[in-house]
CSV table of C-alpha atoms in Angstrom, one decimal:
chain,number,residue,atom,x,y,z
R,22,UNK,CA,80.4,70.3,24.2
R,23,UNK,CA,83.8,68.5,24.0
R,24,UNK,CA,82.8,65.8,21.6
R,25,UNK,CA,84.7,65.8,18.0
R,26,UNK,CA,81.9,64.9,16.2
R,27,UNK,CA,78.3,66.2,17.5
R,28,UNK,CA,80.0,69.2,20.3
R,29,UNK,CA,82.9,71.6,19.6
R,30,UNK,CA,85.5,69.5,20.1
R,31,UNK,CA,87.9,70.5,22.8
R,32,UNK,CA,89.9,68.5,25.4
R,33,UNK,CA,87.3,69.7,27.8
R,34,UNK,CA,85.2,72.7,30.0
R,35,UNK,CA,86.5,75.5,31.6
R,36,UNK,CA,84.1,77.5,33.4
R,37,UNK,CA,85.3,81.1,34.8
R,38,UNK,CA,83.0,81.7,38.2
R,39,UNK,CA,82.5,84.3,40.7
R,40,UNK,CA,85.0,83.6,43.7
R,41,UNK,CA,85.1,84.8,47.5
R,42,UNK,CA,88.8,83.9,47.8
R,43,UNK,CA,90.5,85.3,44.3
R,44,UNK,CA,89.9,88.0,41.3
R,45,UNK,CA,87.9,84.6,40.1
R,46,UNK,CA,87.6,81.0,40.3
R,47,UNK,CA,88.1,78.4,37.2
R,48,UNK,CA,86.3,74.8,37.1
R,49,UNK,CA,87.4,72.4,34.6
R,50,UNK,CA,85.8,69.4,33.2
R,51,UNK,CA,87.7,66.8,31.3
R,52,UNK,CA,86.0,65.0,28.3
R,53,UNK,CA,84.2,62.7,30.2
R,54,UNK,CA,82.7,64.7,32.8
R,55,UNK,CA,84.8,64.3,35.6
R,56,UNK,CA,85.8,67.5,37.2
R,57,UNK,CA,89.4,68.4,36.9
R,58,UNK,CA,91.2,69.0,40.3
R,59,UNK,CA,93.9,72.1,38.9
R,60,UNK,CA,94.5,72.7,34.7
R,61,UNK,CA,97.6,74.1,33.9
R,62,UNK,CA,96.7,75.2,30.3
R,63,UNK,CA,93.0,75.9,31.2
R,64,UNK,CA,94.5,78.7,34.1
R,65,UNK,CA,96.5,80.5,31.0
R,66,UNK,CA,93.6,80.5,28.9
R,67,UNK,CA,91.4,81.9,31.9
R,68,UNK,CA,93.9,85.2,32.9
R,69,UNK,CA,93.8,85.8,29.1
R,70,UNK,CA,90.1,85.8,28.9
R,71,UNK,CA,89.8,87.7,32.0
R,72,UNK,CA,91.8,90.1,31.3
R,73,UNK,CA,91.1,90.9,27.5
R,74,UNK,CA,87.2,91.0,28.0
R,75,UNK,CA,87.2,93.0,31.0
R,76,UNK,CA,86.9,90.7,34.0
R,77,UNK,CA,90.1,92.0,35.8
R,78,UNK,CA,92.1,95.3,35.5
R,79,UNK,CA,95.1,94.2,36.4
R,80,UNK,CA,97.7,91.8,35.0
R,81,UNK,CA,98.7,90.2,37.7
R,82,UNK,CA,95.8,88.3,39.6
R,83,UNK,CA,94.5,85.4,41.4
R,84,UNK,CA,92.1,82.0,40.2
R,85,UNK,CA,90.6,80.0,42.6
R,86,UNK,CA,91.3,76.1,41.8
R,87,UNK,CA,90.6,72.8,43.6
R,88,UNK,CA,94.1,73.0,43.8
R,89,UNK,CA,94.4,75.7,45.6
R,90,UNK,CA,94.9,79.4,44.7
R,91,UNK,CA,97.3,80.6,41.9
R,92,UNK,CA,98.8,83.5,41.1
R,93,UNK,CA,99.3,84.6,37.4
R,94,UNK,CA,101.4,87.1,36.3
R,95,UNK,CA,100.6,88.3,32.7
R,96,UNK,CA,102.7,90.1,29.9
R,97,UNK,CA,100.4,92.5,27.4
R,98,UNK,CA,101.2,93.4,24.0
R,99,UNK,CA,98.4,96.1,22.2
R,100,UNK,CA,95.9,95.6,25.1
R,101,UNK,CA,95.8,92.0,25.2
R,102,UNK,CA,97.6,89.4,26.7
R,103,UNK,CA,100.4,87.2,24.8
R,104,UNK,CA,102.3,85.6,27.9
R,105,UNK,CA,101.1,83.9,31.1
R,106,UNK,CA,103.2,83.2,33.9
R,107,UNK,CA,101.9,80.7,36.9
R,108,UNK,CA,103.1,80.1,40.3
R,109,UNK,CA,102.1,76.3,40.2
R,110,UNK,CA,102.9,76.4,44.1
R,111,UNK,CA,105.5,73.6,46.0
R,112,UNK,CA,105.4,70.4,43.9
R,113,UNK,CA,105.2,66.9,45.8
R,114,UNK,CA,107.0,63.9,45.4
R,115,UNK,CA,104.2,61.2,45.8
R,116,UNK,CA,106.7,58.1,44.8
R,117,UNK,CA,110.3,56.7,45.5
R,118,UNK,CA,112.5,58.5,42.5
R,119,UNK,CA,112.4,56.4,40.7
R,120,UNK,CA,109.6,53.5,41.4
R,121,UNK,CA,109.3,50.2,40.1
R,122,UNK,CA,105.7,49.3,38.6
R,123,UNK,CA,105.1,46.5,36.2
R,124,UNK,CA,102.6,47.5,33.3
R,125,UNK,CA,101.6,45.6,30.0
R,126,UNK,CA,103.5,43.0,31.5
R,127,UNK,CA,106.9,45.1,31.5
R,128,UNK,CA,109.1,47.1,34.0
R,129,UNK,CA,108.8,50.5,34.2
R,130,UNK,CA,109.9,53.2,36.4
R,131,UNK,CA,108.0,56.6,37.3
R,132,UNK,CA,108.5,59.5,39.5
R,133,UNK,CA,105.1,60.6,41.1
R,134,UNK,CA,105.0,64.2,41.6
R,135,UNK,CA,101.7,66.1,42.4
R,136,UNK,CA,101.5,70.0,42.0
R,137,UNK,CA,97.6,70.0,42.6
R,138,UNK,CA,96.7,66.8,40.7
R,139,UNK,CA,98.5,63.9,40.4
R,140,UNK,CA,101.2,62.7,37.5
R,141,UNK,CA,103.5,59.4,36.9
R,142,UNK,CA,106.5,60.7,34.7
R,143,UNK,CA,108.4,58.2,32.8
R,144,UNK,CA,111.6,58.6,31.0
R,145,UNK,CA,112.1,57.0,27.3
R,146,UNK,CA,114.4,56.8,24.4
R,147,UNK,CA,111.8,58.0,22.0
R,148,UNK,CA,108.5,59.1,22.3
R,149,UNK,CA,107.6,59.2,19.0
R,150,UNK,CA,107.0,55.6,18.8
R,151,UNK,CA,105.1,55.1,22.2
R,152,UNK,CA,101.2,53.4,20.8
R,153,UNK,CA,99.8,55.3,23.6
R,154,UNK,CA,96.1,54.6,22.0
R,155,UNK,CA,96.7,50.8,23.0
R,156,UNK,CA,99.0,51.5,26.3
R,157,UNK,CA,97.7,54.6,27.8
R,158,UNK,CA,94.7,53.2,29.6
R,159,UNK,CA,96.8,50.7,31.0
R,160,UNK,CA,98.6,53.7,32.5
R,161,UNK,CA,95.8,55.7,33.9
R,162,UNK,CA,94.0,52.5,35.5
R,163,UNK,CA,97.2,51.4,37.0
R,164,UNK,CA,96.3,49.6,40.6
R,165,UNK,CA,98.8,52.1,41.4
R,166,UNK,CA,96.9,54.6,41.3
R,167,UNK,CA,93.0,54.1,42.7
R,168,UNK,CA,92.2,57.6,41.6
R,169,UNK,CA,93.4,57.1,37.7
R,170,UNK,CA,96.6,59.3,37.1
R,171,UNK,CA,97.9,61.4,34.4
R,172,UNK,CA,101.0,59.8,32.7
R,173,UNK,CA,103.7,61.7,31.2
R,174,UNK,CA,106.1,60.1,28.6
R,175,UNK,CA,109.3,62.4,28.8
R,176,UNK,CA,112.4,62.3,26.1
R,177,UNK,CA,115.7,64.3,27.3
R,178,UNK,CA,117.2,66.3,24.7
R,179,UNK,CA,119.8,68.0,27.0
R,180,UNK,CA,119.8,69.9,30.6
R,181,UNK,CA,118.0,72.8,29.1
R,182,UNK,CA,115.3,70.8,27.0
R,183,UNK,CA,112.8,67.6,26.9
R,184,UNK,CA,110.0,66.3,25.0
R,185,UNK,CA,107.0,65.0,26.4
R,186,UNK,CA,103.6,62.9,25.4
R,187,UNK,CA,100.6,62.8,28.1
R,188,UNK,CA,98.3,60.7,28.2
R,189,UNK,CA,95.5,62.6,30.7
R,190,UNK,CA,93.1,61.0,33.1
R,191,UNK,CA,89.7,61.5,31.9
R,192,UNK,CA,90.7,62.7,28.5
R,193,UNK,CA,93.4,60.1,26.6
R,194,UNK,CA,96.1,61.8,24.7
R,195,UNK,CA,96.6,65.2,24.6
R,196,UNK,CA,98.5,67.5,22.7
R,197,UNK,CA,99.4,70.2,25.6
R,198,UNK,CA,99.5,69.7,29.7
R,199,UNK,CA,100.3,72.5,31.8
R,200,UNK,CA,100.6,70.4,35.1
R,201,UNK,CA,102.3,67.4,33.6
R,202,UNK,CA,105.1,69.9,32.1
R,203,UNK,CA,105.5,70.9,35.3
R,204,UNK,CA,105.7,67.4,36.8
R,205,UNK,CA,107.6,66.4,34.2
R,206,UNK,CA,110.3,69.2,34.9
R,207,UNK,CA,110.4,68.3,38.1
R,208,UNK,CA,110.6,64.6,37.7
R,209,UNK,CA,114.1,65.6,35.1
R,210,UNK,CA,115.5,67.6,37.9
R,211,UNK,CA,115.1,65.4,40.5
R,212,UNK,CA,116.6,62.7,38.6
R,213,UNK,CA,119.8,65.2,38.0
R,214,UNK,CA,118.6,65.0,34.1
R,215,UNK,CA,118.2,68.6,33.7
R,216,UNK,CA,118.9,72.2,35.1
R,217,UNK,CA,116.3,74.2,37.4
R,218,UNK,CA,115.1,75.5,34.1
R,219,UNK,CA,113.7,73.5,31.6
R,220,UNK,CA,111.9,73.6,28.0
R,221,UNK,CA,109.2,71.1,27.5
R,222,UNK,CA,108.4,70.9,24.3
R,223,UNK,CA,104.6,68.9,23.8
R,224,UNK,CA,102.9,68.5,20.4
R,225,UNK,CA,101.2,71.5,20.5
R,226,UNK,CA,104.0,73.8,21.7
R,227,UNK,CA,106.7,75.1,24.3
R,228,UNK,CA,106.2,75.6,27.9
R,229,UNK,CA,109.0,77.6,30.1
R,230,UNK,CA,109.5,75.6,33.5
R,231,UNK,CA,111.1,77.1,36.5
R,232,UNK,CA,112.1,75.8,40.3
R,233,UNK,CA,112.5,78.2,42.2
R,234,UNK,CA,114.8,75.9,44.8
R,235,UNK,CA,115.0,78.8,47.3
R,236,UNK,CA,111.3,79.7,47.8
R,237,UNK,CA,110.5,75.8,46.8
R,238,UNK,CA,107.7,77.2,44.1
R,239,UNK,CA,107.6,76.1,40.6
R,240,UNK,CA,106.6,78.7,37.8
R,241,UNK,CA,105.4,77.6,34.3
R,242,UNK,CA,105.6,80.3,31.4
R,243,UNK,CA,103.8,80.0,28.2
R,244,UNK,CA,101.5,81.5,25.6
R,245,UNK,CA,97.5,81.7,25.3
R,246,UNK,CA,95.8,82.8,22.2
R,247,UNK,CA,92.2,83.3,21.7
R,248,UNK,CA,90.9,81.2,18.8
R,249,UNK,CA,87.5,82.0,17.7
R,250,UNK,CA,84.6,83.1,20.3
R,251,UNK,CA,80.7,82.0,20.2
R,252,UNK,CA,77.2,81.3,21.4
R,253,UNK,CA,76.3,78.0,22.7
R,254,UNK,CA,72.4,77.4,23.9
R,255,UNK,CA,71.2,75.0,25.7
């Protein structure tokens, strides 16, 4: 279904399931099959469609993930929803801040940070010229990491603002990344780059980012739009 030239074309599957635990529970599947552990682009899309065809009543619910359970808190505007707010829970430093690691035969430095799935961040004077076709593997296969990892490739603008890239585990370059926004967010912060709130701007659009310091949670804000709707059998 994900493939460009003989599927849809999409960055991968989310499937919206019955769930014992939550209003409902999302799988994701990332282009080459694997399952996805937590989406945070995937769980926006999934309040809007559960809420604008009739699977929830209420705007604020609950999605069952591998991650864990999240809560979403959604804004309306004619009936249908425009905004989708998530509690992406207590993020987790999984690295020294920052770490050494040698890739391509050069020194880097990342700052792991899990919020459900993992994430390298790295900090870079422009991102516009990373070749992350030729260097992105490199990144996810890292020895580093022996269960791939999602890199993120983050440009600050000031303490209010960066620019990211990801390249995702199990899907190459993306154009959005809920979860590495808000690793990346986190990562900035921690390095005393940026403010407790921060914009991350990614190729395809804005995300609002938010740590809570007092309560430890992290919130990410943004947009979901429904683009066309079909039939697919198999």
């Amino acid at each position: 279904m994900s493939d460009r030239h003989f599927g849809i074309g999409s960055d991968g599957l989310v499937l919206i399931c019955p769930s014992d635990a939550a209003d409902v529970k999302m799988r994701m599947f990332n282009m080459d099959g694997s399952e996805g552990i937590m989406c945070g682009n995937a769980i926006r899309c999934v309040g809007k469609y559960a809420y604008d065809h009739g699977l929830v009543s209420d705007t604020s619910i609950t999605v069952e993930t591998l991650g864990g359970i999240k809560v979403l808190e959604m804004e309306t505007e004619g009936g249908k929803v425009v905004w989708v707010s998530v509690d992406m829970g207590v993020p987790e430093v999984t690295s020294r801040i920052p770490e050494p690691i040698l890739v391509c035969g050069e020194e880097k430095e990342f700052v792991g940070i899990s919020v459900g799935n993992p994430h390298a961040v790295y900090f870079c004077r422009d991102i516009d010229s990373l070749k992350l076709e030729e260097t992105g593997p490199y990144y996810e296969n890292h020895s580093r990491f022996p269960g791939r990892v999602n890199s993120e490739f983050v440009q600050v603008v000031d303490r209010g603002h960066i620019r990211m890239r990801v390249w995702e585990r199990g899907s190459g370059e993306t154009w959005a990344c809920g979860t590495g926004a808000t690793a990346s967010a986190v990562a900035s912060i921690l390095r005393g780059y940026t403010d407790d709130r921060v914009i991350v701007s990614l190729r395809g659009g804005d995300l609002e980012i938010t740590w809570d310091r007092t309560g430890g949670h992290v919130f990410m804000k943004g947009p979901a739009v429904e683009v066309f709707c079909g039939e697919i059998h198999i």
